[in-house]
Each structure stands twice: as C-alpha cells, then as structure tokens.
PDB file of C-alpha atoms in Angstrom:
ATOM      1  CA  GLN A   1       0.066   0.016  -0.019  1.00 80.00           C
ATOM      2  CA  VAL A   2       0.939   3.569  -0.498  1.00 86.00           C
ATOM      3  CA  GLN A   3      -0.467   6.589   1.306  1.00 89.00           C
ATOM      4  CA  LEU A   4      -1.187   9.517  -1.035  1.00 94.00           C
ATOM      5  CA  VAL A   5      -1.314  13.159  -0.123  1.00 94.00           C
ATOM      6  CA  GLU A   6      -2.895  15.738  -2.522  1.00 95.00           C
ATOM      7  CA  SER A   7      -2.244  19.532  -2.499  1.00 96.00           C
ATOM      8  CA  GLY A   8      -2.703  22.517  -4.562  1.00 97.00           C
ATOM      9  CA  GLY A   9      -6.509  22.875  -4.450  1.00 97.00           C
ATOM     10  CA  GLY A  10      -8.152  26.146  -3.927  1.00 97.00           C
ATOM     11  CA  SER A  11     -10.654  28.735  -5.244  1.00 98.00           C
ATOM     12  CA  VAL A  12     -10.230  30.383  -8.602  1.00 98.00           C
ATOM     13  CA  GLN A  13     -12.369  32.206 -11.096  1.00 98.00           C
ATOM     14  CA  ALA A  14     -13.511  30.773 -14.369  1.00 98.00           C
ATOM     15  CA  GLY A  15     -10.571  30.777 -16.814  1.00 98.00           C
ATOM     16  CA  GLY A  16      -8.027  30.373 -14.151  1.00 98.00           C
ATOM     17  CA  SER A  17      -5.487  27.760 -13.500  1.00 98.00           C
ATOM     18  CA  LEU A  18      -4.367  25.463 -10.689  1.00 98.00           C
ATOM     19  CA  ARG A  19      -1.833  22.781 -10.310  1.00 98.00           C
ATOM     20  CA  LEU A  20      -2.494  19.890  -8.121  1.00 98.00           C
ATOM     21  CA  SER A  21       0.159  17.681  -6.721  1.00 97.00           C
ATOM     22  CA  CYS A  22       0.100  14.108  -5.336  1.00 96.00           C
ATOM     23  CA  ALA A  23       2.851  12.614  -3.363  1.00 93.00           C
ATOM     24  CA  PRO A  24       3.312   9.351  -1.510  1.00 89.00           C
ATOM     25  CA  SER A  25       3.862   9.418   2.277  1.00 85.00           C
ATOM     26  CA  GLY A  26       6.666   7.187   3.400  1.00 73.00           C
ATOM     27  CA  ARG A  27       7.586   5.539   0.120  1.00 76.00           C
ATOM     28  CA  GLY A  28       8.006   6.186  -3.532  1.00 79.00           C
ATOM     29  CA  PHE A  29       5.565   5.282  -6.181  1.00 80.00           C
ATOM     30  CA  THR A  30       7.619   4.032  -8.963  1.00 81.00           C
ATOM     31  CA  THR A  31       5.857   0.959 -10.496  1.00 89.00           C
ATOM     32  CA  TYR A  32       2.487   2.561  -9.646  1.00 93.00           C
ATOM     33  CA  ALA A  33       0.117   3.779 -12.209  1.00 95.00           C
ATOM     34  CA  ILE A  34      -1.639   6.888 -11.008  1.00 96.00           C
ATOM     35  CA  GLY A  35      -4.987   8.385 -11.759  1.00 97.00           C
ATOM     36  CA  TRP A  36      -6.926  11.521 -10.832  1.00 98.00           C
ATOM     37  CA  PHE A  37     -10.636  11.388 -10.163  1.00 98.00           C
ATOM     38  CA  ARG A  38     -13.076  14.003  -9.007  1.00 98.00           C
ATOM     39  CA  GLN A  39     -16.410  14.086  -7.280  1.00 98.00           C
ATOM     40  CA  ALA A  40     -18.829  16.965  -7.105  1.00 96.00           C
ATOM     41  CA  PRO A  41     -21.485  17.179  -4.408  1.00 92.00           C
ATOM     42  CA  GLY A  42     -24.278  14.767  -5.129  1.00 94.00           C
ATOM     43  CA  LYS A  43     -22.564  13.130  -8.093  1.00 96.00           C
ATOM     44  CA  GLU A  44     -20.554  10.024  -8.675  1.00 96.00           C
ATOM     45  CA  ARG A  45     -16.737  10.049  -8.793  1.00 97.00           C
ATOM     46  CA  ASP A  46     -15.612  10.671 -12.269  1.00 97.00           C
ATOM     47  CA  PHE A  47     -12.381   9.863 -14.135  1.00 98.00           C
ATOM     48  CA  VAL A  48     -10.217  12.826 -14.871  1.00 98.00           C
ATOM     49  CA  ALA A  49      -6.798  11.555 -16.054  1.00 98.00           C
ATOM     50  CA  ALA A  50      -4.335   8.697 -15.732  1.00 98.00           C
ATOM     51  CA  ILE A  51      -0.701   8.157 -16.299  1.00 97.00           C
ATOM     52  CA  SER A  52       1.495   5.038 -16.565  1.00 96.00           C
ATOM     53  CA  TRP A  53       4.259   4.516 -14.046  1.00 92.00           C
ATOM     54  CA  ILE A  54       7.034   5.528 -16.394  1.00 92.00           C
ATOM     55  CA  GLY A  55       4.952   8.422 -17.605  1.00 90.00           C
ATOM     56  CA  ASP A  56       4.957   7.564 -21.257  1.00 93.00           C
ATOM     57  CA  ASN A  57       1.207   7.051 -21.558  1.00 95.00           C
ATOM     58  CA  ALA A  58      -1.518   9.377 -20.363  1.00 97.00           C
ATOM     59  CA  TYR A  59      -5.329   9.311 -20.873  1.00 97.00           C
ATOM     60  CA  TYR A  60      -7.981  12.037 -20.195  1.00 98.00           C
ATOM     61  CA  GLY A  61     -11.644  12.247 -19.531  1.00 98.00           C
ATOM     62  CA  ASP A  62     -13.469  13.879 -22.351  1.00 97.00           C
ATOM     63  CA  SER A  63     -14.603  16.923 -20.243  1.00 97.00           C
ATOM     64  CA  VAL A  64     -10.964  17.805 -19.432  1.00 98.00           C
ATOM     65  CA  LYS A  65      -9.105  17.008 -22.766  1.00 98.00           C
ATOM     66  CA  GLY A  66      -7.078  19.905 -23.949  1.00 97.00           C
ATOM     67  CA  ARG A  67      -7.306  21.726 -20.618  1.00 98.00           C
ATOM     68  CA  PHE A  68      -5.748  19.369 -18.115  1.00 98.00           C
ATOM     69  CA  THR A  69      -2.347  17.735 -18.161  1.00 98.00           C
ATOM     70  CA  ILE A  70      -1.149  14.869 -16.011  1.00 98.00           C
ATOM     71  CA  SER A  71       2.601  14.375 -15.466  1.00 97.00           C
ATOM     72  CA  ARG A  72       4.860  12.894 -12.946  1.00 95.00           C
ATOM     73  CA  ASP A  73       8.401  13.151 -11.736  1.00 93.00           C
ATOM     74  CA  ASN A  74       9.413   9.844 -10.260  1.00 90.00           C
ATOM     75  CA  ALA A  75      12.703  11.178  -9.116  1.00 90.00           C
ATOM     76  CA  LYS A  76      10.873  13.690  -6.926  1.00 90.00           C
ATOM     77  CA  ASN A  77       8.055  11.174  -6.104  1.00 91.00           C
ATOM     78  CA  THR A  78       5.434  13.618  -7.205  1.00 93.00           C
ATOM     79  CA  LEU A  79       2.567  13.642  -9.678  1.00 95.00           C
ATOM     80  CA  TYR A  80       0.950  16.684 -11.025  1.00 97.00           C
ATOM     81  CA  LEU A  81      -2.360  17.665 -12.660  1.00 98.00           C
ATOM     82  CA  GLN A  82      -2.055  21.057 -14.310  1.00 98.00           C
ATOM     83  CA  MET A  83      -5.470  22.539 -14.917  1.00 98.00           C
ATOM     84  CA  ILE A  84      -6.096  25.548 -17.175  1.00 98.00           C
ATOM     85  CA  SER A  85      -9.213  27.306 -18.518  1.00 98.00           C
ATOM     86  CA  LEU A  86     -11.119  26.154 -15.478  1.00 98.00           C
ATOM     87  CA  LYS A  87     -14.839  26.116 -15.579  1.00 98.00           C
ATOM     88  CA  PRO A  88     -17.389  26.210 -12.821  1.00 97.00           C
ATOM     89  CA  GLU A  89     -18.263  22.595 -13.630  1.00 97.00           C
ATOM     90  CA  ASP A  90     -14.754  21.567 -12.737  1.00 98.00           C
ATOM     91  CA  THR A  91     -15.699  22.323  -9.095  1.00 98.00           C
ATOM     92  CA  ALA A  92     -15.196  19.097  -7.117  1.00 98.00           C
ATOM     93  CA  VAL A  93     -12.949  17.255  -4.691  1.00 98.00           C
ATOM     94  CA  TYR A  94     -10.083  15.886  -6.613  1.00 98.00           C
ATOM     95  CA  TYR A  95      -8.584  12.564  -5.609  1.00 98.00           C
ATOM     96  CA  CYS A  96      -5.221  10.937  -6.551  1.00 97.00           C
ATOM     97  CA  ALA A  97      -5.255   7.149  -6.745  1.00 97.00           C
ATOM     98  CA  ALA A  98      -2.514   4.549  -7.215  1.00 95.00           C
ATOM     99  CA  ARG A  99      -2.304   0.977  -8.350  1.00 94.00           C
ATOM    100  CA  ARG A 100       0.853  -1.060  -8.567  1.00 92.00           C
ATOM    101  CA  THR A 101       1.394  -2.423 -12.013  1.00 90.00           C
ATOM    102  CA  ILE A 102       3.757  -4.681 -13.849  1.00 86.00           C
ATOM    103  CA  GLY A 103       3.198  -2.985 -17.209  1.00 83.00           C
ATOM    104  CA  SER A 104       5.324   0.183 -17.241  1.00 87.00           C
ATOM    105  CA  SER A 105       3.174   1.711 -19.876  1.00 91.00           C
ATOM    106  CA  THR A 106      -0.218   0.765 -18.563  1.00 93.00           C
ATOM    107  CA  TYR A 107      -2.739   3.194 -17.180  1.00 94.00           C
ATOM    108  CA  TYR A 108      -6.196   2.639 -15.728  1.00 95.00           C
ATOM    109  CA  VAL A 109      -9.369   4.596 -16.011  1.00 96.00           C
ATOM    110  CA  HIS A 110     -11.741   2.894 -13.684  1.00 96.00           C
ATOM    111  CA  SER A 111     -11.857   3.758 -10.076  1.00 96.00           C
ATOM    112  CA  ASP A 112     -12.223   0.063  -9.169  1.00 96.00           C
ATOM    113  CA  ASP A 113      -8.770  -0.557 -10.657  1.00 95.00           C
ATOM    114  CA  TYR A 114      -7.124   1.413  -8.077  1.00 96.00           C
ATOM    115  CA  GLN A 115      -6.144   0.257  -4.633  1.00 93.00           C
ATOM    116  CA  ASP A 116      -4.840   3.272  -2.772  1.00 94.00           C
ATOM    117  CA  TRP A 117      -6.484   6.711  -2.509  1.00 96.00           C
ATOM    118  CA  GLY A 118      -5.721  10.147  -1.143  1.00 96.00           C
ATOM    119  CA  GLN A 119      -8.033  12.250   1.061  1.00 96.00           C
ATOM    120  CA  GLY A 120      -8.760  14.673  -1.735  1.00 97.00           C
ATOM    121  CA  THR A 121      -8.246  18.343  -2.350  1.00 97.00           C
ATOM    122  CA  GLN A 122     -11.062  20.784  -3.043  1.00 98.00           C
ATOM    123  CA  VAL A 123     -11.170  22.792  -6.155  1.00 98.00           C
ATOM    124  CA  THR A 124     -13.762  25.545  -6.473  1.00 98.00           C
ATOM    125  CA  VAL A 125     -14.251  27.549  -9.650  1.00 98.00           C
ATOM    126  CA  SER A 126     -16.490  30.493  -9.572  1.00 98.00           C
ATOM    127  CA  SER A 127     -18.229  32.172 -12.563  1.00 95.00           C
TER     128      SER A 127
END
C-alpha cells in the first residue's frame, strides 16, 4: 500500500489555472500507475486523467481534454495535474489514486482498478 497526499486545491475564477500535486507518504511510487478522479456534491466519482508509471502514456476524460495535463516526476516522487481554462463545472473534490502495476506503460481509467487513494483536495471554480 501507498499513502497519498494531495495538495494545490483552492478557489479560482473561471478561466483560471491550478496545479494539483500528489505525493506518497513514506515511500516512492515508481511501478505505480496513477489516476486523478473528482467528485462533485451529489454526483458520482468521475475519471479525470491517468498516467503510466514510467510516464509515457496518459489518458484524459472527455470533459478535461485539452485543458488538463497529467505528469509525474518519479525522481521527486510527485505527480501533477495542471489545470487551465477552469470552468465552474470543474468544481469538485479531486482525488489521486495509485495502483501497482507490472506494465510500465499501462494506465487505468476505472476507479475500481485503483487500490490506494488520497483524502482529496477541494477545487472551487467561480463564474
């Protein structure tokens, strides 16, 4: 298991940017594929983005394509979600999730595929 800590959430106006970070507590997360999910009040948890453990493959949810970028720096044990052109509908709690994987270029898009989750960080976008 790996414990994940998200940071970087906050409140911004529509059109603004934020960068979320996710880091493991106590150990590294090489060999872990990582995903970001979000959950708005009263809604299900939705897939946002995922990245393979060596960082060569990434995949995005349709609603964030072209606006969000997922990346990772395994040497620094940190994963990032750069968000630009934020919209009020991006308002949610954002969660980082990890899954140990053998395939270095594999990513996962379903929340059930992930074993370890952070506590989440709130992102609020005002119009």
